Amino acid sequence: MLDLALEEKLDELDPLRHLREDGSDDEHLVPLQPPSVHNQTIRLVFPTAPDVRPVPIKLAVDASPGCGGIAWPAGEVLASYLSRRGPLDGKNVLELGSGTGLVGLVAGRLRARVCITDQAPLLGIMKQNVSLNHLDSCVTVAELNWGEPLPLELPKPDLILAADCVYFEPAFPLLVKTLADLVHDASTEILFCYKKRRKADKRFFTLLKKEFIWEEVSDDSEREAYSREAISLLRLFRKRNH
């Protein structure tokens, strides 16, 4: 029988350890990193078009609320793509599984009206990061649990962002349902970025295929570089028969 006191101590030192020790032969779900990612602030800068100032982001990171409280690689790839693509003036943008809020914060810097969403334990760090970047006027924070009915106050998005959301197999059908529920017409754009880690990821795309078709984003100058890291940036389209 496990020593519960020891388990609790290990969880305190490294809240993400269970995702690294899933007992399979697959690659680690969470990148190896120092075990004490608690209440740190990092600074990221995303390049833009030539002769345009880069997008700076201050980001509080903290693994205590779970895996969403750290910066994940696909999130940085999607944030970089948005930054290079340019302004989002007047767009309603919704980010799923925001975690720290990084991708949505970059969208806010690009002058979109943004709603960043995640589960309740991560709302605090998301709000902290909105304030750190002085984006309270254009970025809001909301709780959104995949698979549940959409909150009435959620704005209809022109652009849906999702990065590093494919990691927990029981949530796969819930994520697909929420993506489908959010698409209000054919003009809704969905950018979906993920890093392949496990064979089980294929099951997510089997479910996704029931509701969506997709293509790789081809206009990203950094595509070759992140593809070598098993990261893909996709554009999703809702199937017409739905």
mmCIF file of C-alpha atoms in Angstrom:
data_model
loop_
_atom_site.group_PDB
_atom_site.id
_atom_site.type_symbol
_atom_site.label_atom_id
_atom_site.label_comp_id
_atom_site.label_asym_id
_atom_site.label_seq_id
_atom_site.Cartn_x
_atom_site.Cartn_y
_atom_site.Cartn_z
ATOM 1 C CA MET A 1 0.000 0.000 0.000
ATOM 2 C CA LEU A 2 1.285 3.481 -0.897
ATOM 3 C CA ASP A 3 2.526 5.746 1.840
ATOM 4 C CA LEU A 4 -0.024 8.563 1.527
ATOM 5 C CA ALA A 5 2.116 11.058 3.421
ATOM 6 C CA LEU A 6 4.994 10.401 1.019
ATOM 7 C CA GLU A 7 2.666 10.677 -1.976
ATOM 8 C CA GLU A 8 1.378 14.048 -0.760
ATOM 9 C CA LYS A 9 4.916 15.298 -0.224
ATOM 10 C CA LEU A 10 5.950 14.227 -3.714
ATOM 11 C CA ASP A 11 2.859 15.905 -5.164
ATOM 12 C CA GLU A 12 3.761 19.129 -3.388
ATOM 13 C CA LEU A 13 7.294 19.050 -4.831
ATOM 14 C CA ASP A 14 6.182 18.140 -8.347
ATOM 15 C CA PRO A 15 2.442 18.454 -9.048
ATOM 16 C CA LEU A 16 2.869 17.133 -12.598
ATOM 17 C CA ARG A 17 4.684 13.912 -11.723
ATOM 18 C CA HIS A 18 1.671 11.653 -12.352
ATOM 19 C CA LEU A 19 1.518 12.817 -15.951
ATOM 20 C CA ARG A 20 5.169 11.848 -16.327
ATOM 21 C CA GLU A 21 4.716 8.472 -14.675
ATOM 22 C CA ASP A 22 1.734 7.052 -16.521
ATOM 23 C CA GLY A 23 3.254 3.576 -16.616
ATOM 24 C CA SER A 24 3.377 3.357 -20.411
ATOM 25 C CA ASP A 25 6.257 3.199 -22.823
ATOM 26 C CA ASP A 26 5.129 6.364 -24.558
ATOM 27 C CA GLU A 27 7.054 9.581 -24.403
ATOM 28 C CA HIS A 28 6.518 11.685 -21.265
ATOM 29 C CA LEU A 29 3.242 13.603 -21.418
ATOM 30 C CA VAL A 30 4.823 16.624 -19.765
ATOM 31 C CA PRO A 31 8.311 17.788 -20.754
ATOM 32 C CA LEU A 32 10.952 17.070 -18.119
ATOM 33 C CA GLN A 33 11.658 20.221 -16.152
ATOM 34 C CA PRO A 34 12.743 21.325 -12.689
ATOM 35 C CA PRO A 35 10.220 20.005 -10.145
ATOM 36 C CA SER A 36 9.506 23.313 -8.447
ATOM 37 C CA VAL A 37 7.732 25.527 -11.008
ATOM 38 C CA HIS A 38 5.955 27.685 -8.469
ATOM 39 C CA ASN A 39 5.000 31.362 -8.731
ATOM 40 C CA GLN A 40 7.552 32.309 -11.358
ATOM 41 C CA THR A 41 7.263 35.036 -13.964
ATOM 42 C CA ILE A 42 8.819 34.708 -17.389
ATOM 43 C CA ARG A 43 9.003 37.137 -20.297
ATOM 44 C CA LEU A 44 8.350 36.070 -23.870
ATOM 45 C CA VAL A 45 8.693 38.135 -27.037
ATOM 46 C CA PHE A 46 6.983 37.145 -30.280
ATOM 47 C CA PRO A 47 8.235 38.514 -33.612
ATOM 48 C CA THR A 48 5.814 40.216 -35.973
ATOM 49 C CA ALA A 49 5.953 41.419 -39.546
ATOM 50 C CA PRO A 50 9.000 43.441 -40.636
ATOM 51 C CA ASP A 51 9.049 46.997 -39.296
ATOM 52 C CA VAL A 52 6.384 46.141 -36.693
ATOM 53 C CA ARG A 53 7.226 46.060 -33.007
ATOM 54 C CA PRO A 54 7.380 42.545 -31.511
ATOM 55 C CA VAL A 55 4.698 41.372 -29.076
ATOM 56 C CA PRO A 56 5.974 41.181 -25.467
ATOM 57 C CA ILE A 57 4.187 39.006 -22.903
ATOM 58 C CA LYS A 58 4.814 38.648 -19.174
ATOM 59 C CA LEU A 59 3.666 35.258 -17.999
ATOM 60 C CA ALA A 60 3.147 33.982 -14.465
ATOM 61 C CA VAL A 61 3.702 30.215 -14.406
ATOM 62 C CA ASP A 62 2.831 27.903 -11.544
ATOM 63 C CA ALA A 63 2.425 24.116 -11.680
ATOM 64 C CA SER A 64 0.428 24.031 -8.451
ATOM 65 C CA PRO A 65 -3.018 24.176 -10.171
ATOM 66 C CA GLY A 66 -1.962 21.392 -12.558
ATOM 67 C CA CYS A 67 -0.449 20.982 -15.995
ATOM 68 C CA GLY A 68 -2.216 24.071 -17.382
ATOM 69 C CA GLY A 69 -0.180 26.397 -15.187
ATOM 70 C CA ILE A 70 2.999 26.109 -17.251
ATOM 71 C CA ALA A 71 3.948 27.150 -20.785
ATOM 72 C CA TRP A 72 3.598 24.318 -23.291
ATOM 73 C CA PRO A 73 5.395 24.164 -26.660
ATOM 74 C CA ALA A 74 2.357 24.114 -28.953
ATOM 75 C CA GLY A 75 1.023 27.215 -27.207
ATOM 76 C CA GLU A 76 4.197 29.102 -28.061
ATOM 77 C CA VAL A 77 3.986 27.901 -31.671
ATOM 78 C CA LEU A 78 0.385 29.104 -32.027
ATOM 79 C CA ALA A 79 1.147 32.406 -30.280
ATOM 80 C CA SER A 80 4.096 32.942 -32.647
ATOM 81 C CA TYR A 81 1.953 32.248 -35.691
ATOM 82 C CA LEU A 82 -0.702 34.733 -34.592
ATOM 83 C CA SER A 83 1.941 37.357 -33.963
ATOM 84 C CA ARG A 84 3.486 36.930 -37.405
ATOM 85 C CA ARG A 85 0.063 36.872 -39.072
ATOM 86 C CA GLY A 86 -0.737 40.326 -37.774
ATOM 87 C CA PRO A 87 -3.575 42.423 -36.313
ATOM 88 C CA LEU A 88 -6.908 40.953 -35.231
ATOM 89 C CA ASP A 89 -8.807 44.233 -34.956
ATOM 90 C CA GLY A 90 -12.471 43.750 -34.146
ATOM 91 C CA LYS A 91 -12.337 39.936 -34.012
ATOM 92 C CA ASN A 92 -14.041 37.989 -31.241
ATOM 93 C CA VAL A 93 -11.503 35.366 -30.191
ATOM 94 C CA LEU A 94 -12.067 32.469 -27.802
ATOM 95 C CA GLU A 95 -9.277 30.247 -26.507
ATOM 96 C CA LEU A 96 -9.972 26.748 -25.176
ATOM 97 C CA GLY A 97 -7.828 25.167 -22.485
ATOM 98 C CA SER A 98 -5.987 28.433 -22.026
ATOM 99 C CA GLY A 99 -3.929 27.400 -18.991
ATOM 100 C CA THR A 100 -1.759 30.459 -18.421
ATOM 101 C CA GLY A 101 -3.647 32.334 -21.130
ATOM 102 C CA LEU A 102 -0.577 32.827 -23.315
ATOM 103 C CA VAL A 103 -2.171 32.437 -26.740
ATOM 104 C CA GLY A 104 -5.178 34.568 -25.867
ATOM 105 C CA LEU A 105 -2.948 37.265 -24.403
ATOM 106 C CA VAL A 106 -1.083 37.513 -27.696
ATOM 107 C CA ALA A 107 -4.438 37.817 -29.487
ATOM 108 C CA GLY A 108 -5.300 40.634 -27.092
ATOM 109 C CA ARG A 109 -2.045 42.391 -27.936
ATOM 110 C CA LEU A 110 -3.116 42.104 -31.577
ATOM 111 C CA ARG A 111 -6.259 44.124 -30.716
ATOM 112 C CA ALA A 112 -8.832 41.333 -30.646
ATOM 113 C CA ARG A 113 -11.648 41.036 -28.117
ATOM 114 C CA VAL A 114 -10.628 37.857 -26.330
ATOM 115 C CA CYS A 115 -12.156 35.371 -23.917
ATOM 116 C CA ILE A 116 -9.671 32.911 -22.420
ATOM 117 C CA THR A 117 -11.227 29.816 -20.859
ATOM 118 C CA ASP A 118 -10.286 26.826 -18.736
ATOM 119 C CA GLN A 119 -11.378 24.934 -15.638
ATOM 120 C CA ALA A 120 -11.850 26.640 -12.277
ATOM 121 C CA PRO A 121 -8.400 25.891 -10.733
ATOM 122 C CA LEU A 122 -6.685 27.884 -13.506
ATOM 123 C CA LEU A 123 -8.855 30.999 -13.476
ATOM 124 C CA GLY A 124 -6.615 32.667 -10.895
ATOM 125 C CA ILE A 125 -3.398 32.447 -12.897
ATOM 126 C CA MET A 126 -5.237 33.501 -16.044
ATOM 127 C CA LYS A 127 -6.588 36.628 -14.345
ATOM 128 C CA GLN A 128 -3.126 37.334 -12.950
ATOM 129 C CA ASN A 129 -1.631 37.195 -16.436
ATOM 130 C CA VAL A 130 -4.314 39.454 -17.902
ATOM 131 C CA SER A 131 -3.443 42.059 -15.269
ATOM 132 C CA LEU A 132 0.321 41.575 -15.659
ATOM 133 C CA ASN A 133 -0.032 42.527 -19.312
ATOM 134 C CA HIS A 134 -2.542 45.373 -18.735
ATOM 135 C CA LEU A 135 -5.096 43.729 -21.022
ATOM 136 C CA ASP A 136 -8.132 43.948 -18.721
ATOM 137 C CA SER A 137 -9.971 46.119 -21.255
ATOM 138 C CA CYS A 138 -9.900 43.507 -24.031
ATOM 139 C CA VAL A 139 -9.275 40.070 -22.455
ATOM 140 C CA THR A 140 -11.820 38.389 -20.192
ATOM 141 C CA VAL A 141 -11.533 35.133 -18.249
ATOM 142 C CA ALA A 142 -14.282 32.513 -18.078
ATOM 143 C CA GLU A 143 -14.733 28.998 -16.764
ATOM 144 C CA LEU A 144 -15.512 26.495 -19.496
ATOM 145 C CA ASN A 145 -15.666 22.761 -18.903
ATOM 146 C CA TRP A 146 -15.514 20.777 -22.115
ATOM 147 C CA GLY A 147 -18.578 18.737 -22.919
ATOM 148 C CA GLU A 148 -20.933 20.875 -20.835
ATOM 149 C CA PRO A 149 -23.477 23.351 -22.267
ATOM 150 C CA LEU A 150 -21.848 26.600 -23.326
ATOM 151 C CA PRO A 151 -22.329 29.469 -20.858
ATOM 152 C CA LEU A 152 -24.828 31.958 -22.254
ATOM 153 C CA GLU A 153 -22.449 34.854 -21.674
ATOM 154 C CA LEU A 154 -19.775 33.452 -24.010
ATOM 155 C CA PRO A 155 -19.498 35.641 -27.121
ATOM 156 C CA LYS A 156 -19.857 33.982 -30.511
ATOM 157 C CA PRO A 157 -16.259 33.646 -31.687
ATOM 158 C CA ASP A 158 -14.882 34.609 -35.085
ATOM 159 C CA LEU A 159 -11.698 32.746 -34.216
ATOM 160 C CA ILE A 160 -11.269 29.740 -31.904
ATOM 161 C CA LEU A 161 -7.797 28.921 -30.589
ATOM 162 C CA ALA A 162 -6.690 25.666 -29.003
ATOM 163 C CA ALA A 163 -3.129 24.622 -28.199
ATOM 164 C CA ASP A 164 -1.809 21.570 -26.346
ATOM 165 C CA CYS A 165 -5.310 20.340 -25.559
ATOM 166 C CA VAL A 166 -4.709 16.716 -26.636
ATOM 167 C CA TYR A 167 -3.244 15.061 -23.547
ATOM 168 C CA PHE A 168 -5.993 13.430 -21.435
ATOM 169 C CA GLU A 169 -7.813 10.651 -23.232
ATOM 170 C CA PRO A 170 -11.130 10.733 -21.290
ATOM 171 C CA ALA A 171 -11.489 14.380 -22.329
ATOM 172 C CA PHE A 172 -11.178 13.694 -26.080
ATOM 173 C CA PRO A 173 -14.933 13.407 -26.838
ATOM 174 C CA LEU A 174 -15.667 16.356 -24.553
ATOM 175 C CA LEU A 175 -13.218 18.597 -26.409
ATOM 176 C CA VAL A 176 -14.680 17.587 -29.782
ATOM 177 C CA LYS A 177 -18.211 18.371 -28.548
ATOM 178 C CA THR A 178 -17.209 21.805 -27.289
ATOM 179 C CA LEU A 179 -15.379 22.643 -30.515
ATOM 180 C CA ALA A 180 -18.467 21.653 -32.486
ATOM 181 C CA ASP A 181 -20.804 23.639 -30.216
ATOM 182 C CA LEU A 182 -18.708 26.793 -30.626
ATOM 183 C CA VAL A 183 -18.867 26.894 -34.426
ATOM 184 C CA HIS A 184 -21.846 29.105 -35.224
ATOM 185 C CA ASP A 185 -21.391 29.317 -39.024
ATOM 186 C CA ALA A 186 -18.955 28.538 -41.835
ATOM 187 C CA SER A 187 -17.006 31.751 -41.256
ATOM 188 C CA THR A 188 -15.732 30.613 -37.834
ATOM 189 C CA GLU A 189 -11.992 29.966 -38.025
ATOM 190 C CA ILE A 190 -10.378 27.342 -35.786
ATOM 191 C CA LEU A 191 -6.620 27.134 -35.264
ATOM 192 C CA PHE A 192 -5.609 23.948 -33.480
ATOM 193 C CA CYS A 193 -2.010 23.298 -32.470
ATOM 194 C CA TYR A 194 -0.787 20.126 -30.814
ATOM 195 C CA LYS A 195 2.359 18.154 -30.089
ATOM 196 C CA LYS A 196 2.213 14.445 -30.797
ATOM 197 C CA ARG A 197 3.209 12.523 -27.675
ATOM 198 C CA ARG A 198 1.380 9.206 -27.595
ATOM 199 C CA LYS A 199 -0.193 6.654 -29.904
ATOM 200 C CA ALA A 200 -3.476 7.366 -28.099
ATOM 201 C CA ASP A 201 -3.565 10.786 -29.796
ATOM 202 C CA LYS A 202 -4.848 9.009 -32.906
ATOM 203 C CA ARG A 203 -8.063 8.255 -31.039
ATOM 204 C CA PHE A 204 -8.691 11.968 -30.664
ATOM 205 C CA PHE A 205 -8.443 12.514 -34.406
ATOM 206 C CA THR A 206 -10.740 9.555 -35.056
ATOM 207 C CA LEU A 207 -13.364 11.340 -32.942
ATOM 208 C CA LEU A 208 -12.588 14.721 -34.482
ATOM 209 C CA LYS A 209 -13.117 13.306 -37.986
ATOM 210 C CA LYS A 210 -16.797 12.731 -37.188
ATOM 211 C CA GLU A 211 -17.378 16.477 -36.870
ATOM 212 C CA PHE A 212 -14.515 18.230 -38.685
ATOM 213 C CA ILE A 213 -12.113 18.120 -41.571
ATOM 214 C CA TRP A 214 -8.740 19.826 -41.346
ATOM 215 C CA GLU A 215 -5.629 20.953 -43.147
ATOM 216 C CA GLU A 216 -2.164 21.948 -42.043
ATOM 217 C CA VAL A 217 -1.533 25.679 -41.911
ATOM 218 C CA SER A 218 0.764 26.206 -44.877
ATOM 219 C CA ASP A 219 1.523 29.923 -44.664
ATOM 220 C CA ASP A 220 3.749 29.706 -41.567
ATOM 221 C CA SER A 221 7.431 30.365 -42.210
ATOM 222 C CA GLU A 222 8.360 28.407 -39.060
ATOM 223 C CA ARG A 223 6.444 25.272 -40.023
ATOM 224 C CA GLU A 224 9.497 23.220 -40.935
ATOM 225 C CA ALA A 225 11.202 24.023 -37.620
ATOM 226 C CA TYR A 226 8.344 23.033 -35.314
ATOM 227 C CA SER A 227 7.404 20.020 -37.428
ATOM 228 C CA ARG A 228 10.749 18.518 -36.425
ATOM 229 C CA GLU A 229 9.499 18.722 -32.828
ATOM 230 C CA ALA A 230 6.339 16.718 -33.736
ATOM 231 C CA ILE A 231 4.178 19.851 -33.488
ATOM 232 C CA SER A 232 1.379 20.445 -36.007
ATOM 233 C CA LEU A 233 -0.684 23.577 -36.580
ATOM 234 C CA LEU A 234 -4.048 22.785 -38.152
ATOM 235 C CA ARG A 235 -7.022 24.728 -39.445
ATOM 236 C CA LEU A 236 -10.297 22.936 -38.689
ATOM 237 C CA PHE A 237 -13.528 23.137 -40.694
ATOM 238 C CA ARG A 238 -16.908 21.895 -39.451
ATOM 239 C CA LYS A 239 -18.430 19.300 -41.744
ATOM 240 C CA ARG A 240 -21.310 20.689 -43.798
ATOM 241 C CA ASN A 241 -23.796 17.987 -42.844
ATOM 242 C CA HIS A 242 -23.888 19.287 -39.238
#
